[in-house]
């Protein structure tokens, strides 16, 4: 960032450098908007943690997630997008231009903002999870799998991420057990079949991770699992602890009584239980968020949020599709929406200036904020 940081007003700042942010950057840069892209705590986003991407159009043999991101960054840079490291802590969206406060104390001002902050790995809330995260508990098999050569490992979750993590871990681990809280996978059939067909992969149905054993010195040594024939065993335990009427309480107690506990020896635990959108910095702003934390966009095919000049793209606004290709799509839409909005604002300013020039000499001047 240069010394003009405090006075310079950007046309577009893009927060996030995953596939949505990069796609927005390519489009905005090609529209001569000279976008500034803020690379946050996870530059490149979730794709940098994945292995092969097999369903991104145009790559019949698949493409590495990291490679796709690096190429996207190169492409955006070629058209003039600028990349800087910085995490947004706070945003002021009531005034124009919009103002972003970064964790390093710097401030950025921009006419339009594209939020492409993606989503981060969800945790399961097992006992000792925080203490052992990074010491045998991981949310990223591609990052940490190689530390588990010859181990027996668990993968928690029943979606595509869990299947992908499990399959990747078979390269290193002796055995991989997928622990899923019900008896039906959420994963796509193709991914589920690959996991089911792999000799080193097995499943624990209707089971959840309650507690992790180990220490930061010796890593993970074991896990306590709970299971119930109807699934969701942790809910059953939690429900029995909450107070209800007598009949209700009896049913809950019976349910909880059917929960079985087992401690297994494992050397690693990988979470593949989905993601939560990174929208903490928007919580106190007029940008409307859904109950899930996702940014709400206006009705219809648009990336406009409830605040003029603020657009959202990728996993941060998409609770349903969450694909690399759809993120690239909404990223491009956000840049086009921002460009149209900036053009409209510029045209409105021009008209206001013209009216001002032709106004009666004693009429009050029409206010135009030159920075907006
Ligand atoms: P997901 O589809 O939301 O699946 C999350 C899984 O974790 C579900 O099975 C869920 O159980 C389980 N889960 C959630 N919270 C839990 C908790 N607290 N304790 C235990 N289990 C919990 O998330 P995802 O697998 O990350 O996939 C996200 C999107 O990315 C999907 O659209 C997927 O298709 C896509 N994706 C694609 C690929 C690929 O094609 N190669 C790879 C990865 C991801 P329930 O089923 O009971 O809800």
PDB file of C-alpha atoms in Angstrom, residues 21-301:
ATOM      1  CA  UNK A  21     -12.484 -12.437  -5.432  1.00  0.00           C
ATOM      2  CA  UNK A  22     -10.117 -13.288  -8.280  1.00  0.00           C
ATOM      3  CA  UNK A  23     -12.888 -13.597 -10.810  1.00  0.00           C
ATOM      4  CA  UNK A  24     -14.265 -10.218  -9.658  1.00  0.00           C
ATOM      5  CA  UNK A  25     -10.723  -8.808  -9.951  1.00  0.00           C
ATOM      6  CA  UNK A  26     -10.319 -10.012 -13.547  1.00  0.00           C
ATOM      7  CA  UNK A  27     -13.615  -8.422 -14.592  1.00  0.00           C
ATOM      8  CA  UNK A  28     -13.111  -5.192 -12.634  1.00  0.00           C
ATOM      9  CA  UNK A  29      -9.537  -4.809 -13.900  1.00  0.00           C
ATOM     10  CA  UNK A  30     -10.611  -5.369 -17.499  1.00  0.00           C
ATOM     11  CA  UNK A  31     -13.201  -2.614 -16.952  1.00  0.00           C
ATOM     12  CA  UNK A  32     -10.326  -0.266 -15.979  1.00  0.00           C
ATOM     13  CA  UNK A  33     -11.536   0.026 -12.391  1.00  0.00           C
ATOM     14  CA  UNK A  34      -8.035  -0.755 -11.044  1.00  0.00           C
ATOM     15  CA  UNK A  35      -9.390  -2.976  -8.254  1.00  0.00           C
ATOM     16  CA  UNK A  36      -7.498  -3.392  -5.030  1.00  0.00           C
ATOM     17  CA  UNK A  37      -7.711  -6.996  -3.801  1.00  0.00           C
ATOM     18  CA  UNK A  38      -7.257  -7.620  -0.090  1.00  0.00           C
ATOM     19  CA  UNK A  39      -5.743 -11.008   0.598  1.00  0.00           C
ATOM     20  CA  UNK A  40      -6.956 -11.938   4.059  1.00  0.00           C
ATOM     21  CA  UNK A  41      -5.817 -14.582   6.551  1.00  0.00           C
ATOM     22  CA  UNK A  42      -6.249 -17.413   4.009  1.00  0.00           C
ATOM     23  CA  UNK A  43      -4.909 -16.002   0.703  1.00  0.00           C
ATOM     24  CA  UNK A  44      -6.404 -17.897  -2.225  1.00  0.00           C
ATOM     25  CA  UNK A  45      -9.219 -19.280  -0.089  1.00  0.00           C
ATOM     26  CA  UNK A  46     -10.447 -22.832   0.200  1.00  0.00           C
ATOM     27  CA  UNK A  47      -9.237 -23.990  -3.207  1.00  0.00           C
ATOM     28  CA  UNK A  48      -5.644 -23.729  -1.999  1.00  0.00           C
ATOM     29  CA  UNK A  49      -6.453 -26.496   0.488  1.00  0.00           C
ATOM     30  CA  UNK A  50      -7.918 -28.869  -2.040  1.00  0.00           C
ATOM     31  CA  UNK A  51      -6.210 -31.350  -4.331  1.00  0.00           C
ATOM     32  CA  UNK A  52      -7.600 -31.827  -7.804  1.00  0.00           C
ATOM     33  CA  UNK A  53     -10.563 -29.845  -9.041  1.00  0.00           C
ATOM     34  CA  UNK A  54     -12.256 -32.116 -11.562  1.00  0.00           C
ATOM     35  CA  UNK A  55     -15.407 -30.175 -12.313  1.00  0.00           C
ATOM     36  CA  UNK A  56     -14.100 -26.733 -13.308  1.00  0.00           C
ATOM     37  CA  UNK A  57     -15.071 -26.214 -16.925  1.00  0.00           C
ATOM     38  CA  UNK A  58     -12.162 -26.275 -19.359  1.00  0.00           C
ATOM     39  CA  UNK A  59      -9.883 -28.675 -17.502  1.00  0.00           C
ATOM     40  CA  UNK A  60     -10.748 -32.163 -18.811  1.00  0.00           C
ATOM     41  CA  UNK A  61      -7.892 -33.747 -16.865  1.00  0.00           C
ATOM     42  CA  UNK A  62      -8.653 -31.732 -13.685  1.00  0.00           C
ATOM     43  CA  UNK A  63      -6.518 -28.961 -12.256  1.00  0.00           C
ATOM     44  CA  UNK A  64      -4.829 -28.476  -8.882  1.00  0.00           C
ATOM     45  CA  UNK A  65      -6.689 -26.057  -6.594  1.00  0.00           C
ATOM     46  CA  UNK A  66      -3.513 -24.077  -5.906  1.00  0.00           C
ATOM     47  CA  UNK A  67      -2.675 -23.900  -9.601  1.00  0.00           C
ATOM     48  CA  UNK A  68      -6.147 -22.608 -10.454  1.00  0.00           C
ATOM     49  CA  UNK A  69      -5.756 -19.838  -7.876  1.00  0.00           C
ATOM     50  CA  UNK A  70      -2.229 -18.919  -8.961  1.00  0.00           C
ATOM     51  CA  UNK A  71      -3.344 -18.690 -12.573  1.00  0.00           C
ATOM     52  CA  UNK A  72      -6.349 -16.558 -11.593  1.00  0.00           C
ATOM     53  CA  UNK A  73      -4.113 -14.178  -9.651  1.00  0.00           C
ATOM     54  CA  UNK A  74      -1.747 -13.893 -12.599  1.00  0.00           C
ATOM     55  CA  UNK A  75      -4.682 -13.227 -14.910  1.00  0.00           C
ATOM     56  CA  UNK A  76      -6.104 -10.466 -12.675  1.00  0.00           C
ATOM     57  CA  UNK A  77      -2.635  -8.947 -12.251  1.00  0.00           C
ATOM     58  CA  UNK A  78      -2.128  -8.883 -15.999  1.00  0.00           C
ATOM     59  CA  UNK A  79      -5.120  -6.543 -16.348  1.00  0.00           C
ATOM     60  CA  UNK A  80      -3.977  -4.267 -13.527  1.00  0.00           C
ATOM     61  CA  UNK A  81      -5.506  -5.612 -10.303  1.00  0.00           C
ATOM     62  CA  UNK A  82      -3.375  -4.745  -7.258  1.00  0.00           C
ATOM     63  CA  UNK A  83      -2.989  -7.278  -4.425  1.00  0.00           C
ATOM     64  CA  UNK A  84      -2.219  -6.365  -0.819  1.00  0.00           C
ATOM     65  CA  UNK A  85      -2.251  -8.372   2.391  1.00  0.00           C
ATOM     66  CA  UNK A  86      -4.735  -7.170   4.961  1.00  0.00           C
ATOM     67  CA  UNK A  87      -7.602  -8.337   7.109  1.00  0.00           C
ATOM     68  CA  UNK A  88     -10.651  -6.127   7.423  1.00  0.00           C
ATOM     69  CA  UNK A  89     -11.647  -5.590  11.034  1.00  0.00           C
ATOM     70  CA  UNK A  90     -14.312  -2.994  10.629  1.00  0.00           C
ATOM     71  CA  UNK A  91     -16.245  -1.211   7.908  1.00  0.00           C
ATOM     72  CA  UNK A  92     -18.086   2.095   7.896  1.00  0.00           C
ATOM     73  CA  UNK A  93     -20.814   1.917   5.297  1.00  0.00           C
ATOM     74  CA  UNK A  94     -23.067   4.776   6.411  1.00  0.00           C
ATOM     75  CA  UNK A  95     -20.965   7.487   4.772  1.00  0.00           C
ATOM     76  CA  UNK A  96     -19.481   7.866   1.296  1.00  0.00           C
ATOM     77  CA  UNK A  97     -16.869   6.856   0.345  1.00  0.00           C
ATOM     78  CA  UNK A  98     -17.024   3.564   2.216  1.00  0.00           C
ATOM     79  CA  UNK A  99     -14.218   3.061   4.722  1.00  0.00           C
ATOM     80  CA  UNK A 100     -12.443  -0.158   5.687  1.00  0.00           C
ATOM     81  CA  UNK A 101     -10.277  -0.454   8.813  1.00  0.00           C
ATOM     82  CA  UNK A 102      -7.617  -3.133   8.599  1.00  0.00           C
ATOM     83  CA  UNK A 103      -6.129  -5.098  11.470  1.00  0.00           C
ATOM     84  CA  UNK A 104      -2.753  -3.387  10.891  1.00  0.00           C
ATOM     85  CA  UNK A 105      -4.372  -0.021  11.613  1.00  0.00           C
ATOM     86  CA  UNK A 106      -4.510   1.170   8.005  1.00  0.00           C
ATOM     87  CA  UNK A 107      -7.684   2.547   6.494  1.00  0.00           C
ATOM     88  CA  UNK A 108      -8.918   2.208   2.918  1.00  0.00           C
ATOM     89  CA  UNK A 109     -11.576   4.275   1.188  1.00  0.00           C
ATOM     90  CA  UNK A 110     -13.589   3.029  -1.750  1.00  0.00           C
ATOM     91  CA  UNK A 111     -16.638   3.901  -3.800  1.00  0.00           C
ATOM     92  CA  UNK A 112     -17.705   0.268  -4.291  1.00  0.00           C
ATOM     93  CA  UNK A 113     -16.963  -2.793  -2.201  1.00  0.00           C
ATOM     94  CA  UNK A 114     -17.064  -6.444  -3.210  1.00  0.00           C
ATOM     95  CA  UNK A 115     -17.233  -8.851  -0.277  1.00  0.00           C
ATOM     96  CA  UNK A 116     -15.703 -12.185  -1.294  1.00  0.00           C
ATOM     97  CA  UNK A 117     -14.456 -13.371   2.075  1.00  0.00           C
ATOM     98  CA  UNK A 118     -15.598 -16.970   1.588  1.00  0.00           C
ATOM     99  CA  UNK A 119     -16.112 -19.366   4.438  1.00  0.00           C
ATOM    100  CA  UNK A 120     -13.954 -21.110   7.037  1.00  0.00           C
ATOM    101  CA  UNK A 121     -13.945 -24.666   8.299  1.00  0.00           C
ATOM    102  CA  UNK A 122     -16.631 -25.494  10.852  1.00  0.00           C
ATOM    103  CA  UNK A 123     -15.565 -27.207  14.087  1.00  0.00           C
ATOM    104  CA  UNK A 124     -17.544 -29.920  15.867  1.00  0.00           C
ATOM    105  CA  UNK A 125     -17.107 -28.793  19.459  1.00  0.00           C
ATOM    106  CA  UNK A 126     -15.479 -31.977  20.814  1.00  0.00           C
ATOM    107  CA  UNK A 127     -13.722 -31.813  24.155  1.00  0.00           C
ATOM    108  CA  UNK A 128     -10.000 -30.849  23.788  1.00  0.00           C
ATOM    109  CA  UNK A 129     -10.594 -29.758  20.182  1.00  0.00           C
ATOM    110  CA  UNK A 130      -9.123 -26.278  20.687  1.00  0.00           C
ATOM    111  CA  UNK A 131      -6.072 -27.531  22.560  1.00  0.00           C
ATOM    112  CA  UNK A 132      -5.245 -30.207  19.969  1.00  0.00           C
ATOM    113  CA  UNK A 133      -6.084 -28.260  16.796  1.00  0.00           C
ATOM    114  CA  UNK A 134      -2.856 -28.369  14.810  1.00  0.00           C
ATOM    115  CA  UNK A 135      -1.505 -31.152  17.043  1.00  0.00           C
ATOM    116  CA  UNK A 136      -3.231 -34.064  15.342  1.00  0.00           C
ATOM    117  CA  UNK A 137      -6.630 -32.438  14.859  1.00  0.00           C
ATOM    118  CA  UNK A 138      -6.915 -30.753  11.474  1.00  0.00           C
ATOM    119  CA  UNK A 139      -9.425 -29.199   9.092  1.00  0.00           C
ATOM    120  CA  UNK A 140      -7.191 -29.788   6.078  1.00  0.00           C
ATOM    121  CA  UNK A 141      -6.048 -33.223   4.941  1.00  0.00           C
ATOM    122  CA  UNK A 142      -3.988 -31.837   2.069  1.00  0.00           C
ATOM    123  CA  UNK A 143      -2.067 -29.640   4.536  1.00  0.00           C
ATOM    124  CA  UNK A 144      -1.551 -32.146   7.354  1.00  0.00           C
ATOM    125  CA  UNK A 145      -2.161 -35.618   5.900  1.00  0.00           C
ATOM    126  CA  UNK A 146       1.531 -36.367   5.387  1.00  0.00           C
ATOM    127  CA  UNK A 147       2.104 -36.168   9.176  1.00  0.00           C
ATOM    128  CA  UNK A 148      -0.021 -39.287   9.585  1.00  0.00           C
ATOM    129  CA  UNK A 149       1.958 -41.934   7.739  1.00  0.00           C
ATOM    130  CA  UNK A 150       1.025 -45.340   9.168  1.00  0.00           C
ATOM    131  CA  UNK A 151      -1.629 -43.916  11.537  1.00  0.00           C
ATOM    132  CA  UNK A 152      -5.232 -44.909  11.968  1.00  0.00           C
ATOM    133  CA  UNK A 153      -7.214 -41.712  11.444  1.00  0.00           C
ATOM    134  CA  UNK A 154     -10.794 -40.496  11.698  1.00  0.00           C
ATOM    135  CA  UNK A 155     -12.572 -38.180   9.291  1.00  0.00           C
ATOM    136  CA  UNK A 156     -15.654 -36.470  10.682  1.00  0.00           C
ATOM    137  CA  UNK A 157     -18.514 -35.624   8.280  1.00  0.00           C
ATOM    138  CA  UNK A 158     -20.664 -37.099   5.548  1.00  0.00           C
ATOM    139  CA  UNK A 159     -20.353 -34.604   2.686  1.00  0.00           C
ATOM    140  CA  UNK A 160     -18.044 -34.302  -0.318  1.00  0.00           C
ATOM    141  CA  UNK A 161     -15.324 -32.670   1.791  1.00  0.00           C
ATOM    142  CA  UNK A 162     -15.232 -35.624   4.178  1.00  0.00           C
ATOM    143  CA  UNK A 163     -15.057 -38.117   1.269  1.00  0.00           C
ATOM    144  CA  UNK A 164     -12.312 -36.092  -0.391  1.00  0.00           C
ATOM    145  CA  UNK A 165     -10.320 -35.826   2.841  1.00  0.00           C
ATOM    146  CA  UNK A 166     -10.718 -39.547   3.515  1.00  0.00           C
ATOM    147  CA  UNK A 167      -9.574 -40.549   0.030  1.00  0.00           C
ATOM    148  CA  UNK A 168      -6.589 -38.221   0.203  1.00  0.00           C
ATOM    149  CA  UNK A 169      -5.593 -39.586   3.615  1.00  0.00           C
ATOM    150  CA  UNK A 170      -5.431 -43.159   2.258  1.00  0.00           C
ATOM    151  CA  UNK A 171      -2.102 -42.128   0.678  1.00  0.00           C
ATOM    152  CA  UNK A 172      -0.560 -41.936   4.150  1.00  0.00           C
ATOM    153  CA  UNK A 173      -2.733 -43.522   6.830  1.00  0.00           C
ATOM    154  CA  UNK A 174      -3.095 -47.249   7.454  1.00  0.00           C
ATOM    155  CA  UNK A 175      -6.822 -46.915   7.921  1.00  0.00           C
ATOM    156  CA  UNK A 176      -9.341 -44.122   7.540  1.00  0.00           C
ATOM    157  CA  UNK A 177     -12.682 -44.249   9.337  1.00  0.00           C
ATOM    158  CA  UNK A 178     -15.387 -41.830   8.295  1.00  0.00           C
ATOM    159  CA  UNK A 179     -17.543 -40.902  11.283  1.00  0.00           C
ATOM    160  CA  UNK A 180     -20.970 -39.638  10.299  1.00  0.00           C
ATOM    161  CA  UNK A 181     -23.760 -38.513  12.607  1.00  0.00           C
ATOM    162  CA  UNK A 182     -26.551 -40.276  10.680  1.00  0.00           C
ATOM    163  CA  UNK A 183     -26.803 -43.330   8.396  1.00  0.00           C
ATOM    164  CA  UNK A 184     -26.966 -41.588   5.025  1.00  0.00           C
ATOM    165  CA  UNK A 185     -24.253 -39.602   3.323  1.00  0.00           C
ATOM    166  CA  UNK A 186     -24.760 -36.068   2.076  1.00  0.00           C
ATOM    167  CA  UNK A 187     -21.904 -36.504  -0.418  1.00  0.00           C
ATOM    168  CA  UNK A 188     -22.475 -36.739  -4.174  1.00  0.00           C
ATOM    169  CA  UNK A 189     -22.837 -40.308  -5.432  1.00  0.00           C
ATOM    170  CA  UNK A 190     -19.552 -40.260  -7.312  1.00  0.00           C
ATOM    171  CA  UNK A 191     -17.558 -39.218  -4.241  1.00  0.00           C
ATOM    172  CA  UNK A 192     -19.478 -41.557  -1.927  1.00  0.00           C
ATOM    173  CA  UNK A 193     -18.829 -44.486  -4.251  1.00  0.00           C
ATOM    174  CA  UNK A 194     -15.113 -43.803  -4.401  1.00  0.00           C
ATOM    175  CA  UNK A 195     -14.944 -43.765  -0.600  1.00  0.00           C
ATOM    176  CA  UNK A 196     -17.100 -46.886  -0.245  1.00  0.00           C
ATOM    177  CA  UNK A 197     -14.992 -48.742  -2.821  1.00  0.00           C
ATOM    178  CA  UNK A 198     -11.658 -47.970  -1.167  1.00  0.00           C
ATOM    179  CA  UNK A 199     -10.242 -50.845   0.903  1.00  0.00           C
ATOM    180  CA  UNK A 200      -8.644 -48.564   3.486  1.00  0.00           C
ATOM    181  CA  UNK A 201     -11.836 -46.582   4.128  1.00  0.00           C
ATOM    182  CA  UNK A 202     -14.581 -47.703   6.509  1.00  0.00           C
ATOM    183  CA  UNK A 203     -17.625 -45.987   7.998  1.00  0.00           C
ATOM    184  CA  UNK A 204     -19.046 -45.477  11.483  1.00  0.00           C
ATOM    185  CA  UNK A 205     -22.702 -44.576  11.054  1.00  0.00           C
ATOM    186  CA  UNK A 206     -24.909 -42.685  13.528  1.00  0.00           C
ATOM    187  CA  UNK A 207     -21.763 -41.729  15.388  1.00  0.00           C
ATOM    188  CA  UNK A 208     -20.188 -38.491  16.606  1.00  0.00           C
ATOM    189  CA  UNK A 209     -16.920 -37.366  18.139  1.00  0.00           C
ATOM    190  CA  UNK A 210     -17.362 -36.466  21.802  1.00  0.00           C
ATOM    191  CA  UNK A 211     -13.832 -36.127  23.147  1.00  0.00           C
ATOM    192  CA  UNK A 212     -10.268 -36.202  21.875  1.00  0.00           C
ATOM    193  CA  UNK A 213      -7.397 -37.693  23.871  1.00  0.00           C
ATOM    194  CA  UNK A 214      -3.772 -36.644  23.603  1.00  0.00           C
ATOM    195  CA  UNK A 215      -1.527 -33.695  24.302  1.00  0.00           C
ATOM    196  CA  UNK A 216       0.381 -31.065  22.383  1.00  0.00           C
ATOM    197  CA  UNK A 217       3.584 -33.070  23.014  1.00  0.00           C
ATOM    198  CA  UNK A 218       2.423 -36.501  21.881  1.00  0.00           C
ATOM    199  CA  UNK A 219      -0.377 -35.423  19.519  1.00  0.00           C
ATOM    200  CA  UNK A 220      -3.708 -37.196  19.257  1.00  0.00           C
ATOM    201  CA  UNK A 221      -3.777 -40.651  20.823  1.00  0.00           C
ATOM    202  CA  UNK A 222      -7.463 -41.509  20.915  1.00  0.00           C
ATOM    203  CA  UNK A 223     -11.051 -40.422  20.560  1.00  0.00           C
ATOM    204  CA  UNK A 224     -14.279 -41.060  22.410  1.00  0.00           C
ATOM    205  CA  UNK A 225     -17.124 -41.727  20.001  1.00  0.00           C
ATOM    206  CA  UNK A 226     -20.806 -41.848  20.826  1.00  0.00           C
ATOM    207  CA  UNK A 227     -23.459 -43.565  18.752  1.00  0.00           C
ATOM    208  CA  UNK A 228     -27.215 -44.002  18.763  1.00  0.00           C
ATOM    209  CA  UNK A 229     -29.318 -46.241  16.468  1.00  0.00           C
ATOM    210  CA  UNK A 230     -31.339 -43.200  15.293  1.00  0.00           C
ATOM    211  CA  UNK A 231     -28.309 -40.968  14.735  1.00  0.00           C
ATOM    212  CA  UNK A 232     -27.379 -37.565  16.217  1.00  0.00           C
ATOM    213  CA  UNK A 233     -26.162 -39.087  19.527  1.00  0.00           C
ATOM    214  CA  UNK A 234     -24.805 -35.796  20.889  1.00  0.00           C
ATOM    215  CA  UNK A 235     -28.218 -34.178  20.538  1.00  0.00           C
ATOM    216  CA  UNK A 236     -29.692 -37.064  22.536  1.00  0.00           C
ATOM    217  CA  UNK A 237     -27.170 -36.546  25.328  1.00  0.00           C
ATOM    218  CA  UNK A 238     -27.676 -32.782  25.340  1.00  0.00           C
ATOM    219  CA  UNK A 239     -31.480 -33.123  25.305  1.00  0.00           C
ATOM    220  CA  UNK A 240     -31.472 -35.358  28.356  1.00  0.00           C
ATOM    221  CA  UNK A 241     -29.468 -32.756  30.263  1.00  0.00           C
ATOM    222  CA  UNK A 242     -32.071 -30.050  29.534  1.00  0.00           C
ATOM    223  CA  UNK A 243     -35.158 -29.909  31.725  1.00  0.00           C
ATOM    224  CA  UNK A 244     -38.589 -30.862  30.331  1.00  0.00           C
ATOM    225  CA  UNK A 245     -41.899 -32.163  31.685  1.00  0.00           C
ATOM    226  CA  UNK A 246     -41.949 -35.610  33.315  1.00  0.00           C
ATOM    227  CA  UNK A 247     -43.081 -37.679  30.276  1.00  0.00           C
ATOM    228  CA  UNK A 248     -40.788 -35.766  27.974  1.00  0.00           C
ATOM    229  CA  UNK A 249     -37.897 -36.161  30.375  1.00  0.00           C
ATOM    230  CA  UNK A 250     -38.471 -39.937  30.586  1.00  0.00           C
ATOM    231  CA  UNK A 251     -38.263 -40.255  26.779  1.00  0.00           C
ATOM    232  CA  UNK A 252     -35.117 -38.141  26.689  1.00  0.00           C
ATOM    233  CA  UNK A 253     -33.522 -40.164  29.460  1.00  0.00           C
ATOM    234  CA  UNK A 254     -34.362 -43.409  27.607  1.00  0.00           C
ATOM    235  CA  UNK A 255     -32.859 -41.998  24.392  1.00  0.00           C
ATOM    236  CA  UNK A 256     -29.712 -40.916  26.201  1.00  0.00           C
ATOM    237  CA  UNK A 257     -29.504 -44.351  27.813  1.00  0.00           C
ATOM    238  CA  UNK A 258     -29.265 -45.889  24.346  1.00  0.00           C
ATOM    239  CA  UNK A 259     -26.221 -43.815  23.477  1.00  0.00           C
ATOM    240  CA  UNK A 260     -23.143 -46.011  23.373  1.00  0.00           C
ATOM    241  CA  UNK A 261     -19.655 -44.717  24.091  1.00  0.00           C
ATOM    242  CA  UNK A 262     -16.450 -46.175  22.782  1.00  0.00           C
ATOM    243  CA  UNK A 263     -12.858 -45.019  22.980  1.00  0.00           C
ATOM    244  CA  UNK A 264     -10.700 -45.809  19.960  1.00  0.00           C
ATOM    245  CA  UNK A 265      -6.946 -45.454  19.415  1.00  0.00           C
ATOM    246  CA  UNK A 266      -6.249 -43.018  16.598  1.00  0.00           C
ATOM    247  CA  UNK A 267      -3.306 -40.850  15.599  1.00  0.00           C
ATOM    248  CA  UNK A 268      -5.192 -38.116  13.766  1.00  0.00           C
ATOM    249  CA  UNK A 269      -8.651 -36.565  13.418  1.00  0.00           C
ATOM    250  CA  UNK A 270      -9.727 -34.604  10.360  1.00  0.00           C
ATOM    251  CA  UNK A 271     -12.826 -32.429  10.224  1.00  0.00           C
ATOM    252  CA  UNK A 272     -14.828 -32.263   7.018  1.00  0.00           C
ATOM    253  CA  UNK A 273     -18.071 -30.864   8.421  1.00  0.00           C
ATOM    254  CA  UNK A 274     -18.594 -27.892   6.166  1.00  0.00           C
ATOM    255  CA  UNK A 275     -17.882 -24.215   6.491  1.00  0.00           C
ATOM    256  CA  UNK A 276     -19.255 -21.039   8.024  1.00  0.00           C
ATOM    257  CA  UNK A 277     -19.267 -17.742   6.087  1.00  0.00           C
ATOM    258  CA  UNK A 278     -16.691 -15.124   7.096  1.00  0.00           C
ATOM    259  CA  UNK A 279     -18.993 -12.223   7.886  1.00  0.00           C
ATOM    260  CA  UNK A 280     -18.021 -11.233  11.439  1.00  0.00           C
ATOM    261  CA  UNK A 281     -16.852  -7.810  10.240  1.00  0.00           C
ATOM    262  CA  UNK A 282     -20.306  -7.111   8.782  1.00  0.00           C
ATOM    263  CA  UNK A 283     -22.324  -7.977  11.873  1.00  0.00           C
ATOM    264  CA  UNK A 284     -22.683  -4.400  13.146  1.00  0.00           C
ATOM    265  CA  UNK A 285     -23.304  -2.910   9.693  1.00  0.00           C
ATOM    266  CA  UNK A 286     -26.490  -2.332   7.680  1.00  0.00           C
ATOM    267  CA  UNK A 287     -25.535  -5.224   5.366  1.00  0.00           C
ATOM    268  CA  UNK A 288     -28.245  -7.793   6.024  1.00  0.00           C
ATOM    269  CA  UNK A 289     -27.070 -11.255   7.013  1.00  0.00           C
ATOM    270  CA  UNK A 290     -29.093 -14.490   6.981  1.00  0.00           C
ATOM    271  CA  UNK A 291     -29.450 -16.624  10.125  1.00  0.00           C
ATOM    272  CA  UNK A 292     -26.644 -18.788   8.738  1.00  0.00           C
ATOM    273  CA  UNK A 293     -24.379 -15.721   8.606  1.00  0.00           C
ATOM    274  CA  UNK A 294     -24.396 -15.515   4.800  1.00  0.00           C
ATOM    275  CA  UNK A 295     -24.702 -12.080   3.193  1.00  0.00           C
ATOM    276  CA  UNK A 296     -28.229 -11.549   1.875  1.00  0.00           C
ATOM    277  CA  UNK A 297     -28.386 -10.302  -1.689  1.00  0.00           C
ATOM    278  CA  UNK A 298     -31.365  -8.547  -3.219  1.00  0.00           C
ATOM    279  CA  UNK A 299     -34.007 -10.611  -4.989  1.00  0.00           C
ATOM    280  CA  UNK A 300     -33.350 -11.682  -8.544  1.00  0.00           C
ATOM    281  CA  UNK A 301     -30.083 -12.408 -10.270  1.00  0.00           C
TER     282      UNK A 301
END
